[in-house]
Short mmCIF file of C-alpha atoms in Angstrom, two decimals:
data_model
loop_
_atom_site.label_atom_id
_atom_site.label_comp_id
_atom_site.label_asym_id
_atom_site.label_seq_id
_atom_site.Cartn_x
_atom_site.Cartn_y
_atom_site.Cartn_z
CA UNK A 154 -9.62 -26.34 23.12
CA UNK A 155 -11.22 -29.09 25.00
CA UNK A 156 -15.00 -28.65 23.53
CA UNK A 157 -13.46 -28.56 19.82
CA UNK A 158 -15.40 -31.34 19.30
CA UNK A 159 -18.45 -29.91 20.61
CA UNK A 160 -18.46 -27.40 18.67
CA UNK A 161 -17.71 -28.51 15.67
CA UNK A 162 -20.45 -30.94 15.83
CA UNK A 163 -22.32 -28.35 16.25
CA UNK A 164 -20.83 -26.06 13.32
CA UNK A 165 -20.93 -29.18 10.70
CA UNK A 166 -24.49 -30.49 11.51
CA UNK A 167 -26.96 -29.51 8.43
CA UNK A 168 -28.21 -25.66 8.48
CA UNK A 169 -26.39 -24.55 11.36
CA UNK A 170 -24.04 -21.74 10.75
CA UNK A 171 -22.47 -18.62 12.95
CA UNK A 172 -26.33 -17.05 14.03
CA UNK A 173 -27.54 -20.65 14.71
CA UNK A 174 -24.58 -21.52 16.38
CA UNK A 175 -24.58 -18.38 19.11
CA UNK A 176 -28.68 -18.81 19.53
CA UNK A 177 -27.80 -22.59 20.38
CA UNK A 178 -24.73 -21.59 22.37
CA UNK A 179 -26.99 -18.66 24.53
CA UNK A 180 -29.67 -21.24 24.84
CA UNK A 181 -27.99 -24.06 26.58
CA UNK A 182 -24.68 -22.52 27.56
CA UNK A 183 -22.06 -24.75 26.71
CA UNK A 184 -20.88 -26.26 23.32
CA UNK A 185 -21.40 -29.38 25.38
CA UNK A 186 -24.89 -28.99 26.23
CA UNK A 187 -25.94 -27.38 23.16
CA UNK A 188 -24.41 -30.79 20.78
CA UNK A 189 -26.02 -32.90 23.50
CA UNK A 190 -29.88 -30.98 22.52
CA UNK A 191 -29.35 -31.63 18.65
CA UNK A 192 -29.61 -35.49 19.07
CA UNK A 193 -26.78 -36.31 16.42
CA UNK A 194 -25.83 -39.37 15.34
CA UNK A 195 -23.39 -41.61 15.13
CA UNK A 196 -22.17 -41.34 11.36
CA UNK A 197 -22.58 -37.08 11.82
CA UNK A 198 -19.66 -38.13 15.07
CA UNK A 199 -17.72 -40.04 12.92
CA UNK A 200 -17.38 -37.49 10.13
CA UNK A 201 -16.39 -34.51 12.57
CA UNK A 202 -13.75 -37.39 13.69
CA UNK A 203 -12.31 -37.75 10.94
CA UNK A 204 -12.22 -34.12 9.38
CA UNK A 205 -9.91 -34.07 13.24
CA UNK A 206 -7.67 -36.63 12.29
CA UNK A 207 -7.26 -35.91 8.89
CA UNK A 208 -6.32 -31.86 10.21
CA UNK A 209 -3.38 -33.29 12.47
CA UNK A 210 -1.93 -35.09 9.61
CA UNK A 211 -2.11 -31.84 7.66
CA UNK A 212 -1.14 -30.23 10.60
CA UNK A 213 -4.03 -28.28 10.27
CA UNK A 214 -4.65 -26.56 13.55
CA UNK A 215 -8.51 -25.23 15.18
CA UNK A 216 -8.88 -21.61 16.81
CA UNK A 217 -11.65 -20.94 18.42
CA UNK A 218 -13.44 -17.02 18.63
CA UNK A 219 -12.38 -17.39 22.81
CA UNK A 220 -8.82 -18.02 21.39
CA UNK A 221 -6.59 -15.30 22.07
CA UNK A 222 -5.12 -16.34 18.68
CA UNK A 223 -7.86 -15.99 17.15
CA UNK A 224 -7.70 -12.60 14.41
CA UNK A 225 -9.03 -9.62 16.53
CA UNK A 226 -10.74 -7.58 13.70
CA UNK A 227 -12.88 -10.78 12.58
CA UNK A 228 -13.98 -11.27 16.20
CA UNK A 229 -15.31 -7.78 16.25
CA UNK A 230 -17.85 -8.98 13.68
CA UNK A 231 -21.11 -10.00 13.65
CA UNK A 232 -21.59 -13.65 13.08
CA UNK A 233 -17.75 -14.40 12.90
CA UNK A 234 -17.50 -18.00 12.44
CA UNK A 235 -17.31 -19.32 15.61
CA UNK A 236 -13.73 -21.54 14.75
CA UNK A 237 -11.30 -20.93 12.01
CA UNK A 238 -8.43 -23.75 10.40
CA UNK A 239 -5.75 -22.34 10.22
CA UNK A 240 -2.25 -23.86 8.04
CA UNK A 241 1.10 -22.47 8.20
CA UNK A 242 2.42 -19.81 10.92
CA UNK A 243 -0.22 -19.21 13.13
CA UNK A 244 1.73 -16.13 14.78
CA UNK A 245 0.86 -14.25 11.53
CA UNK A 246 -2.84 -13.63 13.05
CA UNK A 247 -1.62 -11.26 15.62
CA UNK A 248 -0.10 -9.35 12.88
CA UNK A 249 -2.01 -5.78 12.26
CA UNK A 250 -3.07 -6.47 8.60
CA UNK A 251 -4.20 -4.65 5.84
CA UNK A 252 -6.53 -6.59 2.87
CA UNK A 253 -5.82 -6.05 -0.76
CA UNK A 254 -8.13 -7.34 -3.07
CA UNK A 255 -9.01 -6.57 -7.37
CA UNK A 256 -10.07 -8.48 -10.35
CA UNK A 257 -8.78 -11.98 -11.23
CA UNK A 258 -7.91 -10.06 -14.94
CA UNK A 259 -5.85 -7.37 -13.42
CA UNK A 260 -3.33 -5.51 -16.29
CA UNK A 261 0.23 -5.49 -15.19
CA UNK A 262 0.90 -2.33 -14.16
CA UNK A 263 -2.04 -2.78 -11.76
CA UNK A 264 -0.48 -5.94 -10.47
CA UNK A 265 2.53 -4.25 -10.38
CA UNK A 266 1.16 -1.37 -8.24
CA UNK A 267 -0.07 -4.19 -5.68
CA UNK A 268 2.77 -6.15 -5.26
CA UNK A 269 4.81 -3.00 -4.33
CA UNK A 270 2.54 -2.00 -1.57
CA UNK A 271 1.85 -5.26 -0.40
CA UNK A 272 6.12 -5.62 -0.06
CA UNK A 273 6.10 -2.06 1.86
CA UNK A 274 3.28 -3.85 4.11
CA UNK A 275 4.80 -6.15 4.96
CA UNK A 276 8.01 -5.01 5.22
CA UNK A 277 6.96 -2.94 8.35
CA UNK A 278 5.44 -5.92 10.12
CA UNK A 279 1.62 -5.67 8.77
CA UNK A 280 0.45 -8.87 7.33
CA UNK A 281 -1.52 -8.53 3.62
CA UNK A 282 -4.60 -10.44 3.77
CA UNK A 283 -6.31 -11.64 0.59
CA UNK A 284 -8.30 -14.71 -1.11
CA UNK A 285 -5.60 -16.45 -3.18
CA UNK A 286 -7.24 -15.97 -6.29
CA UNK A 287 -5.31 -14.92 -9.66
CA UNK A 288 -4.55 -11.73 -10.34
CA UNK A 289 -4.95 -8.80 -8.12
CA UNK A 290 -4.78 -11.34 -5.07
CA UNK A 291 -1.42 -13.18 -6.01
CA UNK A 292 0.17 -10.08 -6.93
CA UNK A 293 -0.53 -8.86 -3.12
CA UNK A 294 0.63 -11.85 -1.89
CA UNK A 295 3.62 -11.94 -3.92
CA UNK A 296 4.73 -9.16 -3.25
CA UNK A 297 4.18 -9.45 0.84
CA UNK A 298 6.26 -12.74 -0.20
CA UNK A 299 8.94 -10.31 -0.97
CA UNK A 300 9.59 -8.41 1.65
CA UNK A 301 11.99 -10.81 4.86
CA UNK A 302 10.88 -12.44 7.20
CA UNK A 303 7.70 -15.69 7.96
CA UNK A 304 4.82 -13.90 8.94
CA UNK A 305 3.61 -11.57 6.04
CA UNK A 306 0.55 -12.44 4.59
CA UNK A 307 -2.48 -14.40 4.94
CA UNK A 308 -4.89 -16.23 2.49
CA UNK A 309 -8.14 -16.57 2.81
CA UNK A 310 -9.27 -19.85 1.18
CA UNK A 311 -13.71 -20.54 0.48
CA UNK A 312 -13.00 -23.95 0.65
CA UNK A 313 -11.25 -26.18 3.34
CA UNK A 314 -7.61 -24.86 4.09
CA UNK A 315 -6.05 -27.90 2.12
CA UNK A 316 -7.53 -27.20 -0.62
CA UNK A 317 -5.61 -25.18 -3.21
CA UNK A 318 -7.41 -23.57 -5.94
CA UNK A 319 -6.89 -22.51 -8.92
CA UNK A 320 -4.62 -24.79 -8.99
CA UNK A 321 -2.01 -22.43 -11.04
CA UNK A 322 -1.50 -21.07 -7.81
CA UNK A 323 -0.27 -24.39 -6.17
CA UNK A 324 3.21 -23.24 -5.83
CA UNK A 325 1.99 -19.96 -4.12
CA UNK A 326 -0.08 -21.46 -1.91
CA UNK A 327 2.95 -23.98 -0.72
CA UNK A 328 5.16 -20.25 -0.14
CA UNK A 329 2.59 -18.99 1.65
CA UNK A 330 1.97 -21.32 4.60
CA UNK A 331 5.75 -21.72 4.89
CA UNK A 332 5.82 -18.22 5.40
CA UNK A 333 2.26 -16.91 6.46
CA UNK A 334 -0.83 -18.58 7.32
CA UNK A 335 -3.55 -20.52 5.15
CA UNK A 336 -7.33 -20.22 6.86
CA UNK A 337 -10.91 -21.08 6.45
CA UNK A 338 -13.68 -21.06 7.89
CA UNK A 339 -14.88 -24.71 5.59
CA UNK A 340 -14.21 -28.05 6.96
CA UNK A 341 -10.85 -30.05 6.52
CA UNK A 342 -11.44 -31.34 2.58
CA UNK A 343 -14.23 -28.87 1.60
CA UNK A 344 -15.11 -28.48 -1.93
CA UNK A 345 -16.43 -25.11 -2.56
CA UNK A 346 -19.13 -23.86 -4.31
CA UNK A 347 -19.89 -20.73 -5.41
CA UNK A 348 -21.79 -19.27 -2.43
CA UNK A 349 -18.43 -20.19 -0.29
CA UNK A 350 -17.03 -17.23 -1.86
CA UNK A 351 -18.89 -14.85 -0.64
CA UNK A 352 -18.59 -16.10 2.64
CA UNK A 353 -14.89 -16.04 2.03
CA UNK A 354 -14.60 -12.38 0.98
CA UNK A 355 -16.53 -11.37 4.43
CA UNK A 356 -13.48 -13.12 6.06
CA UNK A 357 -11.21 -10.86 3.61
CA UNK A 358 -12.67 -8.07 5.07
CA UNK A 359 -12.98 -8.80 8.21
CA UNK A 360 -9.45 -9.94 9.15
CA UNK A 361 -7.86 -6.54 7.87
CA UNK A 362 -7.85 -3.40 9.80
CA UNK A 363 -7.77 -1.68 6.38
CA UNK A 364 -9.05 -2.65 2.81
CA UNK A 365 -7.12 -1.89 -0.42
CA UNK A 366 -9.38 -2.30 -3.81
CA UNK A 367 -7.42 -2.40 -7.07
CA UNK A 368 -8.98 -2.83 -10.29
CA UNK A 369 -12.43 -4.72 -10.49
CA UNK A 370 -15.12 -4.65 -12.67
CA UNK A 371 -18.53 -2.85 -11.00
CA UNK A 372 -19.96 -5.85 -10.40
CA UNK A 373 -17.53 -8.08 -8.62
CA UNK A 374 -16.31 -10.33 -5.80
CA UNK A 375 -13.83 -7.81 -4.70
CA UNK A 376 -16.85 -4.79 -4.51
CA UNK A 377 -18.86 -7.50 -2.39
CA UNK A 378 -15.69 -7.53 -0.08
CA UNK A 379 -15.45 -3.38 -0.21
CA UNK A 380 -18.75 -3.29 0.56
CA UNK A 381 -18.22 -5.91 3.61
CA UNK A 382 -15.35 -3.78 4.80
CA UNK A 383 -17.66 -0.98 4.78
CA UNK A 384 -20.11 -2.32 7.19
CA UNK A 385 -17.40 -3.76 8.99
CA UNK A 386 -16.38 0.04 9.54
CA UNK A 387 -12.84 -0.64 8.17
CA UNK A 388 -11.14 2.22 6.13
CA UNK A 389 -11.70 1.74 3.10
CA UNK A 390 -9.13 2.50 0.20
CA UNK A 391 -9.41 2.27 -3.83
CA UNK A 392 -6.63 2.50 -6.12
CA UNK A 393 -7.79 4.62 -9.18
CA UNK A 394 -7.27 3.14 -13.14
CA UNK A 395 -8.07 4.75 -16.67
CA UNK A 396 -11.78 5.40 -17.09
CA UNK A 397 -12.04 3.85 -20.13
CA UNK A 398 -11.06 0.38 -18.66
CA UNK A 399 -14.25 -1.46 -17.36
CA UNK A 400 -11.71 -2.91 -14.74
CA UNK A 401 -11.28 1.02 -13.25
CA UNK A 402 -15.02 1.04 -12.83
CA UNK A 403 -15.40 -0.65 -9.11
CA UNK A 404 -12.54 1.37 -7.17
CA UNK A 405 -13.26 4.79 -9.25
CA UNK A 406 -17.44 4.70 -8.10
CA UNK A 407 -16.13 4.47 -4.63
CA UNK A 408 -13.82 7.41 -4.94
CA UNK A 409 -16.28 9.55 -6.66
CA UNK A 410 -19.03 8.72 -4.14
CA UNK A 411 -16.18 9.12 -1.21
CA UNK A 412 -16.89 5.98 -0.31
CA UNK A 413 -13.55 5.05 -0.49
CA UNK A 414 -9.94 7.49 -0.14
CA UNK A 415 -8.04 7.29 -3.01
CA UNK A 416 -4.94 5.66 -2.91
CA UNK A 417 -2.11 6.68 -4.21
CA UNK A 418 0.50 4.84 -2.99
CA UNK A 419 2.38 3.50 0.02
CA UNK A 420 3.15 7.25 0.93
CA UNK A 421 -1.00 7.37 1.91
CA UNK A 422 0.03 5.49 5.18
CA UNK A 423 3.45 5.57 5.81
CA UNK A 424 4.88 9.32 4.74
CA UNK A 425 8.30 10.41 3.93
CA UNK A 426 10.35 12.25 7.05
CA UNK A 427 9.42 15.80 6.99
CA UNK A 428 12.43 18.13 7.19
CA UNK A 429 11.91 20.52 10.33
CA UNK A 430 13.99 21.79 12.66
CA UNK A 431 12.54 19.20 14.80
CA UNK A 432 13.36 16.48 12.85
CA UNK A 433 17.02 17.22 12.33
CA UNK A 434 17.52 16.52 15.64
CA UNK A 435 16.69 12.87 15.77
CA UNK A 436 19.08 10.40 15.36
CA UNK A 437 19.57 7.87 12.54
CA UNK A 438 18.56 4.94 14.58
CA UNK A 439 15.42 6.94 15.25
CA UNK A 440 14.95 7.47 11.73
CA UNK A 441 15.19 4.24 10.73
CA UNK A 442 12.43 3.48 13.37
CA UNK A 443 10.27 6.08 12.36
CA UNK A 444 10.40 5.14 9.22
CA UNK A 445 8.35 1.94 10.04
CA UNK A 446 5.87 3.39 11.70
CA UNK A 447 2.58 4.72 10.10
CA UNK A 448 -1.10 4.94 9.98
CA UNK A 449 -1.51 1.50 11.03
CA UNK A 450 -0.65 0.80 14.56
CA UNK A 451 2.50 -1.63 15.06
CA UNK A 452 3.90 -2.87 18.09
CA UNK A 453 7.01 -2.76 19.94
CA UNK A 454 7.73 -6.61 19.32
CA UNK A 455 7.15 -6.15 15.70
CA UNK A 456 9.27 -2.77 15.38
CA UNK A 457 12.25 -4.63 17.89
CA UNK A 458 11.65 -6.76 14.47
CA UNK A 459 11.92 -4.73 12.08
CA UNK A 460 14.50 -2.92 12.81
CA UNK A 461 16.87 -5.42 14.26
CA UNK A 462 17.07 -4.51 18.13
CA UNK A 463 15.88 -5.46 21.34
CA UNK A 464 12.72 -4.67 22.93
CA UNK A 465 14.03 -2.53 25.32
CA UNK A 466 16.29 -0.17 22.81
CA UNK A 467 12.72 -0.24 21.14
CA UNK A 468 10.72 1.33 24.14
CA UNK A 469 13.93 3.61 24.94
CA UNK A 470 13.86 5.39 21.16
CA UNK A 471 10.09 5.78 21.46
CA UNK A 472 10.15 7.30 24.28
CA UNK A 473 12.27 9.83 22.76
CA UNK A 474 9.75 10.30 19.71
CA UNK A 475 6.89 10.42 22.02
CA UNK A 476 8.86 13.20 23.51
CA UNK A 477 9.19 14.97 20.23
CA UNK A 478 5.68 14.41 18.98
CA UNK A 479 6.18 12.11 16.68
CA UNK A 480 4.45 9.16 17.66
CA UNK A 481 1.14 8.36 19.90
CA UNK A 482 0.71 5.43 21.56
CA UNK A 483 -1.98 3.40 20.83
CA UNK A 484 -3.85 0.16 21.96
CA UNK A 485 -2.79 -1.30 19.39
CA UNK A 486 0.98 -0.02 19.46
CA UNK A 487 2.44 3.29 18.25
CA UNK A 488 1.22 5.09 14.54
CA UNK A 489 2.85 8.57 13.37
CA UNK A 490 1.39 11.66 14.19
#
């Protein structure tokens, strides 16, 4: 990224955030020209400096929007931030994901609840993105945490991506980027405020293809993220609690407005075999690849994955469940039919 600089000069000068950033961008066309037009001195040059030094010692690494790492559902909104940080396995990104998100005060079944869907996530290859926070958000990454393998979830931090709050989540936050990612769109050593975490529940949203709501009070963080998901056009999803629990009164407004679908479980996106005819003619090794394939569009690299075989036994027992109508292809890999 040889304009990093650029742009982040850009991106930490006073007032200038993902709208003043593209107008400044459209208006001089480069990052280069545009930092060049904002006449900034030498102690704002200094500070982006070291925020870049103090990232490779963390081995905190930059993706830019033009980055083909970069996550594809957050590009597709409007006023993405023009460059994440990311910390931890950056190959988690180009997971599909699904965000799961509820109260900080969640009861334990409803934790419970989460942490087993997040493991069926990610056990078929879909990273669970949430914010970190207690509760609903470290049972979903918990329970991603579960299921094998180094790429399974994602938190979304409001401050900088070394960071770590709360701070009862320290150990977490350690499991996660050895085996997920850590981002933000805050500088290296941000301190956040509150208004950072609303910005950081519009990344929530935007980095999943679906969003999940568990228990949360009618006015909460996690509704501000349903409702980003929402305009973000994702599928949106709420888990339904006892009435009488204030916590049940967020995802059960959606449902009864159908706002949301209600979710009842992992069976909502990846359903049990049917028992046909047709199906008693597949094989077991087909089986066991149908089985990890669902609503949500996975690929070929992260079925060969899942189910332990090469790429090309992959694309050879598809073809045969293509054949059988079983599976469509889609751009963004195969989902059941």
């Amino acid at each position: 990224m040889n304009d990093l600089f650029e742009k982040l000069l850009i991106l930490r000068a006073p007032g200038i955030g993902p709208v003043a950033y593209a107008k400044l961008i459209a208006m001089h066309g480069s990052p280069v020209a545009a930092a060049n037009s904002l006449n900034l001195g030498v102690e704002h040059r200094d500070s982006v400096r070291r925020e870049i030094d103090l990232a490779a010692r963390l081995g905190v690494q930059y993706i830019s929007d033009d980055d083909a790492l970069y996550p594809v559902g957050l590009r597709a909104v409007k006023n993405h931030p023009p460059v994440i940080t990311v910390r931890g396995n950056v190959d988690t990104l180009r997971r599909c994901a699904v965000s799961i998100v509820g109260t900080r005060h969640a009861t334990g079944p409803g934790m419970g609840f989460v942490r087993n869907m997040a493991r069926e996530f990610a056990a078929r290859g879909i990273a669970v993105v949430s914010g970190m926070a207690m509760g609903t958000d470290t049972a979903a990454h918990m329970g991603a945490l579960d299921a094998d393998g180094t790429t399974q979830t994602i938190a979304v931090l409001a401050g900088g991506v070394d960071y770590i709050w709360p701070l009862e989540n320290e150990s977490l936050y350690h499991r996660i980027m050895e085996r997920g990612a850590i981002i933000s769109e805050m500088p290296v050593g941000f301190v956040p405020q509150a208004t950072n975490f609303v910005q950081r529940n519009r990344l929530v949203a935007g980095v999943g293809d679906k969003l999940i709501l568990g228990e949360a009070d009618l006015k909460s963080g996690s509704m501000t993220t349903a409702r980003f998901a929402k305009e973000y056009g994702r599928d949106l999803w709420a888990i339904p609690s006892h009435p009488a629990d204030s916590r049940a009164m967020g995802p059960n407004s959606l449902i009864a407005t159908g706002a949301a679908k209600l979710c009842s479980g992992i069976s909502d996106f990846f359903g049990p075999i049917k028992k046909t005819g047709r199906d008693n003619k597949i094989s077991n090794p087909e089986n066991i690849l149908l089985d990890a394939i669902g609503a949500i569009a996975v690929s070929e690299s992260v079925l060969a994955e899942i189910v332990k075989k090469s790429i090309s036994e992959i694309k050879r027992d598809l073809v045969i469940l293509e054949l059988q109508g079983l599976v469509r292809k889609t751009d963004g890999g195969y989902v059941r039919v």
